[in-house]
Short mmCIF file of C-alpha atoms in Angstrom, two decimals:
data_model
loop_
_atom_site.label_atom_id
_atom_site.label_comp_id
_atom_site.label_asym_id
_atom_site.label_seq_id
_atom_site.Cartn_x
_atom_site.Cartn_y
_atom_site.Cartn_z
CA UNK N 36 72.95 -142.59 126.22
CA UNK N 37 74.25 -144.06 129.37
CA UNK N 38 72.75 -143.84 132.93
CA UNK N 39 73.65 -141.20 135.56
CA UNK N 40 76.14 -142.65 137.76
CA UNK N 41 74.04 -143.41 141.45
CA UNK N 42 75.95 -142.60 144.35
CA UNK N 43 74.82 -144.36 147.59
CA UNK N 44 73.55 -142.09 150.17
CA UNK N 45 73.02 -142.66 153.88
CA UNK N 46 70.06 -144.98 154.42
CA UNK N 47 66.88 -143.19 155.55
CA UNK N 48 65.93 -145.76 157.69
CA UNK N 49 67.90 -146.98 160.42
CA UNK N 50 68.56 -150.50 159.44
CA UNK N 51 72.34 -150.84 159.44
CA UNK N 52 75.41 -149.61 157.02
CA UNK N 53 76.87 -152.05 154.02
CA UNK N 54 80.68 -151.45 153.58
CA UNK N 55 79.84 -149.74 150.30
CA UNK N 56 77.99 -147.00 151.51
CA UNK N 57 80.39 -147.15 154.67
CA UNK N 58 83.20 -146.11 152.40
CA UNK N 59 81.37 -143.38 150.16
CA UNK N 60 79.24 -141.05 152.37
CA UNK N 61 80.89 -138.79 154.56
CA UNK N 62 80.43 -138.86 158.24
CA UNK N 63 79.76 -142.55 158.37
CA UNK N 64 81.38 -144.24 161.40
CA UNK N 65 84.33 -145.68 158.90
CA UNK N 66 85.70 -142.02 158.55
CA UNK N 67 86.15 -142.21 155.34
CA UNK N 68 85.16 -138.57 154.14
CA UNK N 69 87.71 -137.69 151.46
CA UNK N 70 86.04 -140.84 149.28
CA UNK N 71 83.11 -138.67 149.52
CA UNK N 72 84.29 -135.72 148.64
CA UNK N 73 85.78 -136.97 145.46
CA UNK N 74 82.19 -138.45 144.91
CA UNK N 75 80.63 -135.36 144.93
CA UNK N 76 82.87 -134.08 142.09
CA UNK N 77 82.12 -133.43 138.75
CA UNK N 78 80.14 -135.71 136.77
CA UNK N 79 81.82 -138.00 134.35
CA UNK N 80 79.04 -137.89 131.75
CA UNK N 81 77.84 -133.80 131.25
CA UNK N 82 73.62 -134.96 131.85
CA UNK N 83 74.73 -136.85 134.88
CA UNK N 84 72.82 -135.68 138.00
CA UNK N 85 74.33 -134.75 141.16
CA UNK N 86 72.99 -135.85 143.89
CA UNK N 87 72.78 -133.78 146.98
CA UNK N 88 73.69 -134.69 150.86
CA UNK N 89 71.05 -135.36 153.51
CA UNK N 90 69.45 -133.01 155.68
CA UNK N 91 70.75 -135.23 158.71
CA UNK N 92 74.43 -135.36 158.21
CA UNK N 93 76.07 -134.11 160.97
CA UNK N 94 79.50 -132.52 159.04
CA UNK N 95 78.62 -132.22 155.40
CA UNK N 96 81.23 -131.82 153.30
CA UNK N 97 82.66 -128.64 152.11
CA UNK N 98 80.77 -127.45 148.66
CA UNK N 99 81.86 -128.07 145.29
CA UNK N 100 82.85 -125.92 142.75
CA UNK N 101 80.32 -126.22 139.86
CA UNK N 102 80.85 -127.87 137.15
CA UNK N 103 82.33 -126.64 133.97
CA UNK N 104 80.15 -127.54 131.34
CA UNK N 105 81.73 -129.99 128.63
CA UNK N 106 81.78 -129.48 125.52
CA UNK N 107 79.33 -131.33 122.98
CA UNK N 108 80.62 -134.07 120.94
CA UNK N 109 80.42 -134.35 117.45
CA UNK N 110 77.30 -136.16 115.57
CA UNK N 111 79.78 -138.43 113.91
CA UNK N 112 81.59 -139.92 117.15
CA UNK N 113 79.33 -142.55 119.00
CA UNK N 114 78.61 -141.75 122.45
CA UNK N 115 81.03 -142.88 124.95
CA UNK N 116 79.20 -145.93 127.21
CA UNK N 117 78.60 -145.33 130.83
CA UNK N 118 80.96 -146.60 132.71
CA UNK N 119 79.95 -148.58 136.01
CA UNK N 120 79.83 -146.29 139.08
CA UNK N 121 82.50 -148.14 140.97
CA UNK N 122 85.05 -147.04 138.11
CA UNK N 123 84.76 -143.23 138.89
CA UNK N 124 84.71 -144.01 142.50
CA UNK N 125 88.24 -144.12 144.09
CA UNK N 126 88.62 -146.90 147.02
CA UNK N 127 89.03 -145.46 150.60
CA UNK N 128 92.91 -146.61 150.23
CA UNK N 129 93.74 -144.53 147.86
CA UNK N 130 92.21 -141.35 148.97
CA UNK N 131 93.46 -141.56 152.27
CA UNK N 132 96.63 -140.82 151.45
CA UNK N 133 96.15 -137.03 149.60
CA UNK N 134 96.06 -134.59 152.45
CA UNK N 135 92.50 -133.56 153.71
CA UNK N 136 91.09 -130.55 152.22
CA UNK N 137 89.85 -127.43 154.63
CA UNK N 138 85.82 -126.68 154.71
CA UNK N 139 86.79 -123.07 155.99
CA UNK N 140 87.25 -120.78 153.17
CA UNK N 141 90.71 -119.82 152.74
CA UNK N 142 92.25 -116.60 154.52
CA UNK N 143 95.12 -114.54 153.46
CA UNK N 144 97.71 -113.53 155.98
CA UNK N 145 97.34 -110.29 157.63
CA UNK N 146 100.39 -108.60 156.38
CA UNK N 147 99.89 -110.19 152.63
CA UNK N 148 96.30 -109.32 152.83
CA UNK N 149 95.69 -106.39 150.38
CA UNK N 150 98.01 -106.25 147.50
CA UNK N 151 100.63 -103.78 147.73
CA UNK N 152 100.32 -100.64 145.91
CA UNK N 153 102.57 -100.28 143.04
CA UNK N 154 105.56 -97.90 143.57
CA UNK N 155 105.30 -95.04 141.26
CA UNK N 156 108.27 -94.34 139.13
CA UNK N 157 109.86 -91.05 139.38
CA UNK N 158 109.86 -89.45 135.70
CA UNK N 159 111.45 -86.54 137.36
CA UNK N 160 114.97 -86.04 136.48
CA UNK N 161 117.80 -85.76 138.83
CA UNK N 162 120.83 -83.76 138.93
CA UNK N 163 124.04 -84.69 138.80
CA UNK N 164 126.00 -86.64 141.06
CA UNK N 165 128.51 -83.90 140.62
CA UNK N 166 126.98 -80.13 140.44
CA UNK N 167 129.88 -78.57 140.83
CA UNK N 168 131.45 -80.02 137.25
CA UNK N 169 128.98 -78.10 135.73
CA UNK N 170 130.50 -75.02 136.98
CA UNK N 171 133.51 -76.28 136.69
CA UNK N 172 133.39 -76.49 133.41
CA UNK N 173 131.53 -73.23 132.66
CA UNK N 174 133.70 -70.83 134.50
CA UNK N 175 137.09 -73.06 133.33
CA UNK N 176 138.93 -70.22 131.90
CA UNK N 177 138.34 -68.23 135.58
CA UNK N 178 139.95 -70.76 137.47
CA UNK N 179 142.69 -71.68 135.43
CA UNK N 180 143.97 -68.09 135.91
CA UNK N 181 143.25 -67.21 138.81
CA UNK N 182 145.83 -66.96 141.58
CA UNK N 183 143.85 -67.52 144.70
CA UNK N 184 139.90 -68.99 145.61
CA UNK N 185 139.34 -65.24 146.37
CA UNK N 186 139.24 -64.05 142.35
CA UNK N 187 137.47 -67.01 141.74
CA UNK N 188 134.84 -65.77 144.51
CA UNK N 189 134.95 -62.33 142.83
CA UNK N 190 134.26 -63.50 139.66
CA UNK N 191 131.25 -65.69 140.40
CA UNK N 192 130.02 -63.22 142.15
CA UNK N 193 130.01 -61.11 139.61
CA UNK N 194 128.92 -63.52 137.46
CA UNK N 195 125.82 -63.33 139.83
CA UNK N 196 126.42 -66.48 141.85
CA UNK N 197 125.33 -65.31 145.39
CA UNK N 198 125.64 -67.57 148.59
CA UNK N 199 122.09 -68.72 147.78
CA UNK N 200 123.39 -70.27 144.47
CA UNK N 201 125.71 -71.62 146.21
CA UNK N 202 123.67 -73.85 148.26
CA UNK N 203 121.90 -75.32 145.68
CA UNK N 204 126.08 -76.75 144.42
CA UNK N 205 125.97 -78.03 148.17
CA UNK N 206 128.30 -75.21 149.38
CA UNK N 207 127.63 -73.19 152.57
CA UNK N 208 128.99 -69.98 150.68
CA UNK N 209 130.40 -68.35 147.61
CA UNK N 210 133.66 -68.54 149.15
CA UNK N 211 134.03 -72.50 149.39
CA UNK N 212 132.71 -73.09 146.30
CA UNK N 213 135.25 -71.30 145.13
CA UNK N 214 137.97 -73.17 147.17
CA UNK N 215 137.04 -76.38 145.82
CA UNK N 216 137.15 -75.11 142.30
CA UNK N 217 140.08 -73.63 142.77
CA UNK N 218 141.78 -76.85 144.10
CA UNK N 219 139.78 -79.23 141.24
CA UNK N 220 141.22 -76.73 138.67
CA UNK N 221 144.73 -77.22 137.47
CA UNK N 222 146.59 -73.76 136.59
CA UNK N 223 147.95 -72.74 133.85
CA UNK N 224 151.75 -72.42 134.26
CA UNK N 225 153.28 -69.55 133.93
CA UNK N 226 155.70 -67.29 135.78
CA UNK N 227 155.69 -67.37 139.78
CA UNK N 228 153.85 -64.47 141.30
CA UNK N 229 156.17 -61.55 142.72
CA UNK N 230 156.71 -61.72 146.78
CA UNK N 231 154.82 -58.74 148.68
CA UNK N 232 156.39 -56.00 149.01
CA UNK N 233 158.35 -55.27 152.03
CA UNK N 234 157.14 -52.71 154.65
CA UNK N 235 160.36 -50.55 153.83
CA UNK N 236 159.54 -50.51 149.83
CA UNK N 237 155.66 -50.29 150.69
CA UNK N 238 156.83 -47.07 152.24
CA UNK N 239 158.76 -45.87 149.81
CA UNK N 240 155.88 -46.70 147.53
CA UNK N 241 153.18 -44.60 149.25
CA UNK N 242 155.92 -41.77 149.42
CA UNK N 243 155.60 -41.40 145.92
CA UNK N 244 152.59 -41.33 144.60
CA UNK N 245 151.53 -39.46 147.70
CA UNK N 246 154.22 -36.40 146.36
CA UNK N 247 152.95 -36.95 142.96
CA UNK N 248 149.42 -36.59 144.44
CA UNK N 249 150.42 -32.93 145.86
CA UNK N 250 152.05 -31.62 142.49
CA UNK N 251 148.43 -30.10 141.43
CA UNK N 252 148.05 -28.20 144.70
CA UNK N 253 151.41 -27.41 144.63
CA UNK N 254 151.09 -25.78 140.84
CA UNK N 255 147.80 -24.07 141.97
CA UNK N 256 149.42 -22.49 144.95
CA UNK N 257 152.43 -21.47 143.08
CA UNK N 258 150.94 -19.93 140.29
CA UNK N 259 148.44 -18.07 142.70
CA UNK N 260 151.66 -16.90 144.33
CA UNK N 261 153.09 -15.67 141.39
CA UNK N 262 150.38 -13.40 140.43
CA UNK N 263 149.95 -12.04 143.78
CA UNK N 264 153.34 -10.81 143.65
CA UNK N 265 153.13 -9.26 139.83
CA UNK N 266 150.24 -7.95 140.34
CA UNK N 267 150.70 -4.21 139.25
CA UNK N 268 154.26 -4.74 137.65
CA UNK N 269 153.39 -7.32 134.41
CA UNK N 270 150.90 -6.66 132.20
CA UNK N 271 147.93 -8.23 131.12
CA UNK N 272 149.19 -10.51 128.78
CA UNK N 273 152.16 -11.44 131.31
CA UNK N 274 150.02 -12.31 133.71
CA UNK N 275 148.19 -14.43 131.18
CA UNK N 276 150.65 -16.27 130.54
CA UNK N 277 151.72 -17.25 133.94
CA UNK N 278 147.84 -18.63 134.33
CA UNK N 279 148.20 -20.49 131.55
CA UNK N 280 151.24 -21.71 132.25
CA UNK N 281 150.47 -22.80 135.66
CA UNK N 282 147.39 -24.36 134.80
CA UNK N 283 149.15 -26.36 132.21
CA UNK N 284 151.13 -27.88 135.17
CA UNK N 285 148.53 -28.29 137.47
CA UNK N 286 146.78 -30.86 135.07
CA UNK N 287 150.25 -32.50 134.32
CA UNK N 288 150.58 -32.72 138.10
CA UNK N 289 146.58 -34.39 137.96
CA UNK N 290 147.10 -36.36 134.97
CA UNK N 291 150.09 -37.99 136.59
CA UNK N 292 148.77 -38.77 139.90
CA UNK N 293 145.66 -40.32 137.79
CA UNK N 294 147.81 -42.64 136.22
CA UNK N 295 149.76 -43.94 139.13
CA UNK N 296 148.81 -44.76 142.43
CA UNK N 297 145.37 -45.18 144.41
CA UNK N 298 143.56 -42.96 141.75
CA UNK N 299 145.32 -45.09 138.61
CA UNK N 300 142.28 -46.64 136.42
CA UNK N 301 144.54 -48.92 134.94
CA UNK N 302 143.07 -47.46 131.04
CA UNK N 303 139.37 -47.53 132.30
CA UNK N 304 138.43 -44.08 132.29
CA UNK N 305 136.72 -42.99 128.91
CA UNK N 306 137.30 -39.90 127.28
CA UNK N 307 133.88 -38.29 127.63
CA UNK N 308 134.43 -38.96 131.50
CA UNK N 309 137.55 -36.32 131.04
CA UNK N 310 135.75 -34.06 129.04
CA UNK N 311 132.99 -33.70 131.61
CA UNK N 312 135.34 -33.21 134.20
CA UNK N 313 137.50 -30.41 132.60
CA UNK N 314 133.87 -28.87 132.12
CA UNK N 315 132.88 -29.03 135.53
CA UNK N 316 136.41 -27.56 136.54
CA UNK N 317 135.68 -24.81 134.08
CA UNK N 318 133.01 -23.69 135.94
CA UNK N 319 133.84 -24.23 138.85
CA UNK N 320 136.79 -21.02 137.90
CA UNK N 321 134.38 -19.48 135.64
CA UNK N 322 130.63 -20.39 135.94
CA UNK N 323 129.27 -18.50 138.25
CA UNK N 324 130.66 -15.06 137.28
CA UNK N 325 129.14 -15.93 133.77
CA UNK N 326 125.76 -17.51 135.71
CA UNK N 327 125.72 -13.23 136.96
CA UNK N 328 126.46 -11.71 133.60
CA UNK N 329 123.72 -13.22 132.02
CA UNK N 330 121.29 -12.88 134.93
CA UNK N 331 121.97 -8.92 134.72
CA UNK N 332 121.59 -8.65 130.90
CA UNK N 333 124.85 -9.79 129.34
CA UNK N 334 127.38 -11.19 128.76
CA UNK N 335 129.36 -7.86 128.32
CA UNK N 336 132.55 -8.26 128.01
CA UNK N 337 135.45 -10.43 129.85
CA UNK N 338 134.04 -11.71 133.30
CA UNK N 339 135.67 -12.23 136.69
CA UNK N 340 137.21 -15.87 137.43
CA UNK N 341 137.00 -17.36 141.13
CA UNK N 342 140.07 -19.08 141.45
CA UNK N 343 139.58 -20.21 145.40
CA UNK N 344 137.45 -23.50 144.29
CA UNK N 345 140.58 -24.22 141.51
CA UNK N 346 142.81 -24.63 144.63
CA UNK N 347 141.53 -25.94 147.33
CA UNK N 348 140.01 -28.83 144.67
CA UNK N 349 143.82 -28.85 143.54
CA UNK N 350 145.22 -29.45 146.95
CA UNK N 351 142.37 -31.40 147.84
CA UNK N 352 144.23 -34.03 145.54
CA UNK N 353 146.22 -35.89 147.90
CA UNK N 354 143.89 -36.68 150.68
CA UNK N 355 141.44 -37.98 147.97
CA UNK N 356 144.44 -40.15 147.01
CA UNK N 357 144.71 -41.26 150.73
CA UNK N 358 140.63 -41.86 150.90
CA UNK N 359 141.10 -44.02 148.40
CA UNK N 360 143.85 -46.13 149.36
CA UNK N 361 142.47 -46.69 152.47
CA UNK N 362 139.53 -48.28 151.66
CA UNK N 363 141.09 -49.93 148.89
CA UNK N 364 143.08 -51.68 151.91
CA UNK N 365 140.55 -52.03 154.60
CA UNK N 366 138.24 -53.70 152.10
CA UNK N 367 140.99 -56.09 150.83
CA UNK N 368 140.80 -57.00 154.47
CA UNK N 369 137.35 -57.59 154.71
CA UNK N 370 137.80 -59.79 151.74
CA UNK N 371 140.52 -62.11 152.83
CA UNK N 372 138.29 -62.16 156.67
CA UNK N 373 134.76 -62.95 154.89
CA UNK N 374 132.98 -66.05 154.96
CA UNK N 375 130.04 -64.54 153.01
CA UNK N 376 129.15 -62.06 150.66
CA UNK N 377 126.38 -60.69 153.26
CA UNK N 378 129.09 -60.55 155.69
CA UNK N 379 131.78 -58.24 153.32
CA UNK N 380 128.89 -55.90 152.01
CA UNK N 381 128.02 -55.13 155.25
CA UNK N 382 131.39 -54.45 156.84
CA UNK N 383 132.45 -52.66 153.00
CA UNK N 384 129.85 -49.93 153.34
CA UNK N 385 130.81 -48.02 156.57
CA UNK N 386 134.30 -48.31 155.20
CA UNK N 387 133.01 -46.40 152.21
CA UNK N 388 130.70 -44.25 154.21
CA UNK N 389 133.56 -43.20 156.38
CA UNK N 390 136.08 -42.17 153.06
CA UNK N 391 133.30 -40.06 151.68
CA UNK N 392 132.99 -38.32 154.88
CA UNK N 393 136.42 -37.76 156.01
CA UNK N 394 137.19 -36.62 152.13
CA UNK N 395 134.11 -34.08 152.38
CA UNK N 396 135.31 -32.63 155.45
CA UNK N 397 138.99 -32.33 154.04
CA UNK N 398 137.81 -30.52 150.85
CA UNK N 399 135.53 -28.19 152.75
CA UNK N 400 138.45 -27.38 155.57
CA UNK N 401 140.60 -26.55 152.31
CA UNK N 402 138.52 -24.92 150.26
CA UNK N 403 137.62 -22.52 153.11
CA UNK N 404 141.41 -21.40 153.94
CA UNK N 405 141.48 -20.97 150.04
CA UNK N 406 138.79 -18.87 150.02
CA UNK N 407 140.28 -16.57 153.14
CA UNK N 408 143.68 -16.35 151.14
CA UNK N 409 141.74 -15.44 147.48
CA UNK N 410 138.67 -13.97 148.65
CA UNK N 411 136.44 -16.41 147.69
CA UNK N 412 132.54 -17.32 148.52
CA UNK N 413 131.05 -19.94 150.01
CA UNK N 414 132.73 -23.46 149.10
CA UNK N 415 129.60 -25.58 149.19
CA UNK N 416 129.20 -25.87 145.34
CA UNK N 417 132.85 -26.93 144.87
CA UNK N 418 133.00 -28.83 148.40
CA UNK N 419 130.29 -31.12 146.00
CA UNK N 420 132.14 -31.04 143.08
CA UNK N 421 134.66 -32.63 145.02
CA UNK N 422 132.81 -35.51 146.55
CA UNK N 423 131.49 -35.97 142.93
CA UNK N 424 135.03 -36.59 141.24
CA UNK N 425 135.70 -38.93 144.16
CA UNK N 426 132.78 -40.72 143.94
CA UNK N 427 133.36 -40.75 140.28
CA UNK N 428 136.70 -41.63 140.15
CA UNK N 429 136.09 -44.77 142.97
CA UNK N 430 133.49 -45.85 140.66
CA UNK N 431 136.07 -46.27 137.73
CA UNK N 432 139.27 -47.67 139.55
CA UNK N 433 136.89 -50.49 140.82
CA UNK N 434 135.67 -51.15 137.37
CA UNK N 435 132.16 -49.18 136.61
CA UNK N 436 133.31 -46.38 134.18
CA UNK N 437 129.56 -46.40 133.15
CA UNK N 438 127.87 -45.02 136.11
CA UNK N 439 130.95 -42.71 136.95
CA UNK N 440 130.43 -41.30 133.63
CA UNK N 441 126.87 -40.73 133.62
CA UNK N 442 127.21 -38.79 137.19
CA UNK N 443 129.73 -36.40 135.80
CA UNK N 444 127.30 -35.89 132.52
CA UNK N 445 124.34 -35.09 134.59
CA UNK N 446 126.30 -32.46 136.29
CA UNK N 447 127.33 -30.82 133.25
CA UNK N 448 124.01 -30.76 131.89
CA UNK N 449 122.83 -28.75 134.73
CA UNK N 450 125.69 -26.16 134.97
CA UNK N 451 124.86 -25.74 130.89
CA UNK N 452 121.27 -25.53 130.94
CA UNK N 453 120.95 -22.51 133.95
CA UNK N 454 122.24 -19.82 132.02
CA UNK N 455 120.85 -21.49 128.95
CA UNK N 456 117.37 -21.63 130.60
CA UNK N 457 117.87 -17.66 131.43
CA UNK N 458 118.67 -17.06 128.11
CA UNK N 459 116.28 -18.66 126.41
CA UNK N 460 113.33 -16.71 128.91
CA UNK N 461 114.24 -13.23 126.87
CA UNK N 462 112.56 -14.64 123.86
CA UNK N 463 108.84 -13.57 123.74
CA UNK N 464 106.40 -15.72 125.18
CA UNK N 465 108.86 -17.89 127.25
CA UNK N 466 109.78 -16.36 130.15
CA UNK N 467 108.41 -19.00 132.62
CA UNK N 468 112.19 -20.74 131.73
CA UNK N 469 114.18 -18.59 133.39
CA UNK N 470 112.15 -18.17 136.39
CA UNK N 471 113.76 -21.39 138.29
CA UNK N 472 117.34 -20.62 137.73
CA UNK N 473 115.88 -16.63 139.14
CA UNK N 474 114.38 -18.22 142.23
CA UNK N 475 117.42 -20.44 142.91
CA UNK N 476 119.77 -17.94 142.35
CA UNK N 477 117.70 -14.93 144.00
CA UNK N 478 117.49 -17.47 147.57
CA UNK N 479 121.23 -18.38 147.39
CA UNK N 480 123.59 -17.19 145.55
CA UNK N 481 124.81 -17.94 141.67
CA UNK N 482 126.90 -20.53 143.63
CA UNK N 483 123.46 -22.30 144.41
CA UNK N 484 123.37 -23.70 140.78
CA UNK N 485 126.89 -25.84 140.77
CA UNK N 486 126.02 -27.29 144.74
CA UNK N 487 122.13 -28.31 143.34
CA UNK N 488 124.13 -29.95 139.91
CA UNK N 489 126.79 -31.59 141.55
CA UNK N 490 125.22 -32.27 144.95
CA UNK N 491 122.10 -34.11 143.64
CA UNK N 492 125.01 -36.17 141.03
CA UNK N 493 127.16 -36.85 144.00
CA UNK N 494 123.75 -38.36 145.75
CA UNK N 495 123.57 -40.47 142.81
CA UNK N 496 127.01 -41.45 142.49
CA UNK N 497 127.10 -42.46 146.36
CA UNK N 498 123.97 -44.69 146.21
CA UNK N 499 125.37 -46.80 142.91
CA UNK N 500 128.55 -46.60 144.87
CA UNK N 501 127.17 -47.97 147.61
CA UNK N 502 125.40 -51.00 146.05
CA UNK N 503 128.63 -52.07 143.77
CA UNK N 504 131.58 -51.50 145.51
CA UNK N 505 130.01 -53.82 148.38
CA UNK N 506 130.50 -56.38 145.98
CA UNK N 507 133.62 -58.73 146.08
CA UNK N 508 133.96 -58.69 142.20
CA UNK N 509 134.83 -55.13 142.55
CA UNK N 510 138.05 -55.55 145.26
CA UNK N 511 140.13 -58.15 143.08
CA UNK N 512 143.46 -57.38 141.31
CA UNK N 513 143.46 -56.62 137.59
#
C-alpha cells in the first residue's frame, strides 16, 4: 500500500517560509491560495488522510465537499503505487489562471429565488368561438323562412329563448340575436312578398269584414222584428219557423265573420271549442227558464226562452271584431318598437286590459237596450258570456286553441251540473246536492248560475290570456 500523500502546512514555529510551502498553503505572503485549495481536494488514494488547516490562519479556505468514497478494487489487480506528492499538486502557474472560487455560499437572485409554481391546466372545456352557429344551426329551418328578424324573435321566443339566453350567445336581447341570424342565414327563394296595402284598400278592407261582422245582429234584430209584428196573426208553427229560420242566418252571419277578418282562426279552432259554444248560447236563450222549471218541481211542459241575451251577444259581434283588431295592431306596434321581450309584455298587457274592458262595457250597454226592447233581466250572466267568447276566441286567433277550449268546457260543465245537482237532491238521502244551486239561486236570481259559470271561466281565460299573448311568438304572421 502506498503512503498518504503529506501536504506541507504552515510552520509552527516562526523560522522562515521555503518556496514549497510558499506555494501550497493558503494565506502565505506569495498569494498563492487557489494551489491550496486544490490541495485540500480529494485524496488520490481512498485511505489517504486529509490533513486539516491551522488554528492560526488568518483566511482559511472555503470547505470542501467530502469525499465520495471510491470504489474497492478487485483482489486480482495489484494496487496502484503512490505517486509522489508533487504529482497531484498543481504548480502556482497553472492554477492561477482558473478563476477564483467564492468562500460565501452561493445566493439565488431575489426574483429567481423560490421556484415558480406550476400553472395549472384548465381541464375545463370552453365554448365555442362561435355560439351563435350552434343556434344557427338548430333553428335553420326558422330562419330560412322567415321574412324579417322579428319571426325569427317570435319563434325563439317561443322556443323559450328569453333575453337572458340571449346573453349567454353574447347578445344584449332576443331581438339582435335574431338580426344576426337573420342576416348569417341565406333565404330560401321564393316569390317576393306582396306590397302593404294601401290606406284606400286597407279601408275598403275593414269595411268589409266590419259589415260581415254586423250580419248576426242584424239577423237577430230582424227576426225579433218579425215576430213582434206576427205576433197574434201566424200560428205557432209559423212563428216557429221564422225562429228557426232566423237563427239559421244569424250563425251563417257568425260563421262568416269567424272565418274572415280580426276573429278568422286561420283553421285553429277545434270542433269541441264550437260545440261548447253553441251550448253556452243555448242557455244563454234557454237555461235559465229550464234552471226554474226544475227548481219548482218540473220540467212540465215547453218552457219560456229569453231571447234579450241572443241579441245583444249577436250585435255585440262587431265591436268584438273591432277589440280585436285593435290590439292585434297596437301590439304589432309594440313589436316592431321593442328592444326586449320585458319591454313588449309590459306595454302588450294594458293594451289587452283595455280591449277586455271597452268590449265588457259594449256588451253590457247592448245587452241592456236589448233587454228594454224584449223584456229581459239582468244582463250580467250573458255580459260574461261575452267576455268569455272573446277571451276565448283571442286565445285561438293568436294560436292557444288549448286553453280557449278548456275555458269554454268549464263553463258548460257548470251550466249542466246546476239543474243536474237539483235533480239529483230528489233522490232519498241526497238532498245536501241541491242545496248550493238553492242558495245561489234563492240570493240572486236563476241568472246567478250562468254569471258564477262563465264569470269565474272568463277569470281564467283573462289570466292565461294575460301571460301568453304578452309573448312575441304569439303577434307574428301565419
Amino acid at each position: 500500500m502506498g503512503r498518504p500523500t503529506e501536504v506541507p502546512g504552515a510552520p509552527a514555529t516562526g523560522s522562515g517560509w521555503d518556496p514549497r510551502s510558499r506555494a501550497l498553503v493558503p494565506g502565505s505572503p506569495a498569494g498563492s491560495a487557489p494551489a491550496a485549495t486544490a490541495v485540500q481536494g480529494t485524496p488520490e488514494h481512498p485511505d489517504a488522510p486529509t490533513q486539516d488547516a491551522p488554528e492560526h490562519v488568518t483566511e482559511p479556505a472555503a470547505p470542501a465537499a467530502p469525499a465520495a468514497p471510491s470504489a474497492p478494487a478487485a483482489p486480482s489487480e495489484p494496487a496502484e503505487p503512490a505517486k509522489h506528492s508533487t504529482s497531484s499538486v498543481p504548480s502556482a502557474s497553472s492554477t492561477s489562471s482558473a478563476p477564483p472560487k467564492s468562500s460565501a455560499p452561493s445566493t439565488r437572485a431575489p426574483e429567481i429565488g423560490h421556484a415558480a409554481p406550476v400553472r395549472k391546466l384548465s381541464t375545463g372545456r370552453r365554448g365555442p368561438a362561435d355560439p351563435v352557429k350552434s343556434l344557427m344551426h338548430r333553428h335553420r329551418e326558422l330562419c330560412e323562412r322567415a321574412v324579417d328578424p322579428l319571426e325569427i324573435a317570435a319563434g325563439l321566443e317561443a322556443c323559450g329563448v328569453t333575453d337572458r339566453t340571449a346573453a349567454r350567445y353574447r347578445h344584449r336581447d332576443v331581438f339582435s340575436l335574431a338580426e344576426e341570424l337573420f342576416a348569417r342565414v341565406p333565404g330560401i327563394p321564393r316569390e317576393p312578398v306582396a306590397v302593404l296595402s294601401a290606406p284606400a284598400r286597407d279601408i275598403r278592407t275593414r269595411a268589409a269584414w266590419s259589415l260581415r261582422a254586423l250580419l248576426p245582429g242584424a239577423a237577430c234584430l230582424a227576426t225579433l222584428l218579425t215576430l213582434r209584428l206576427t205576433d197574434g196573426v201566424l200560428g205557432g208553427g209559423a212563428r216557429l219557423a221564422i225562429g228557426s229560420g232566423g237563427a239559421l242566418l244569424a250563425l251563417v252571419g257568425l260563421a262568416v265573420t269567424l272565418r274572415t277578418g280580426p276573429l278568422s282562426a286561420g283553421g285553429r279552432a277545434t270542433g269541441a271549442a264550437n260545440l261548447y259554444g253553441c251550448w253556452l248560447l243555448g242557455y244563454a236563450l234557454y237555461g235559465e227558464a229550464l234552471l226554474r222549471q226544475v227548481l219548482s218541481g218540473g220540467p212540465e211542459g215547453p218552457w219560456d226562452i229569453t231571447p234579450a241575451p241572443l241579441l245583444g251577444l249577436a250585435v255585440a259581434v262587431a265591436p268584438a271584431a273591432w277589440c280585436a283588431h285593435l290590439f292585434s295592431v297596437h301590439a304589432h306596434r309594440k313589436l316592431n318598437g321593442s328592444r326586449a321581450l320585458e319591454e313588449f309584455a309590459a306595454g302588450v298587457r294594458p293594451l289587452l286590459f283595455g280591449a277586455v274592458a271597452f268590449f265588457l262595457c259594449a256588451v253590457t250597454g247592448l245587452l241592456y237596450l236589448a233587454g228594454l226592447g224584449t223584456g229581459g233581466g239582468a244582463p250580467v250572466g250573458a255580459a260574461g258570456l261575452g267576455v268569455l267568447l272573446l277571451l276565448a276566441r283571442l286565445l285561438t286567433v293568436h294560436g292557444f286553441p288549448g286553453p280557449a277550449t278548456t275555458g269554454l268546457a268549464a263553463a258548460c260543465a257548470v251550466e249542466a251540473a246546476a239543474p243536474a245537482l237539483v235533480l239529483g237532491g230528489r233522490l232519498p238521502g241526497l238532498h245536501p246536492l241541491a242545496r248550493p244551486v238553492d242558495a245561489l239561486v234563492a240570493a240572486a236570481g236563476a241568472g246567478a248560475v250562468p254569471a258564477v259559470a262563465c264569470g269565474a271561466a272568463a277569470l281564467g281565460l283573462l289570466t292565461t290570456a294575460t301571460v301568453a299573448l304578452s309573448r312575441a311568438s304569439a303577434h307574428t304572421a301565419a
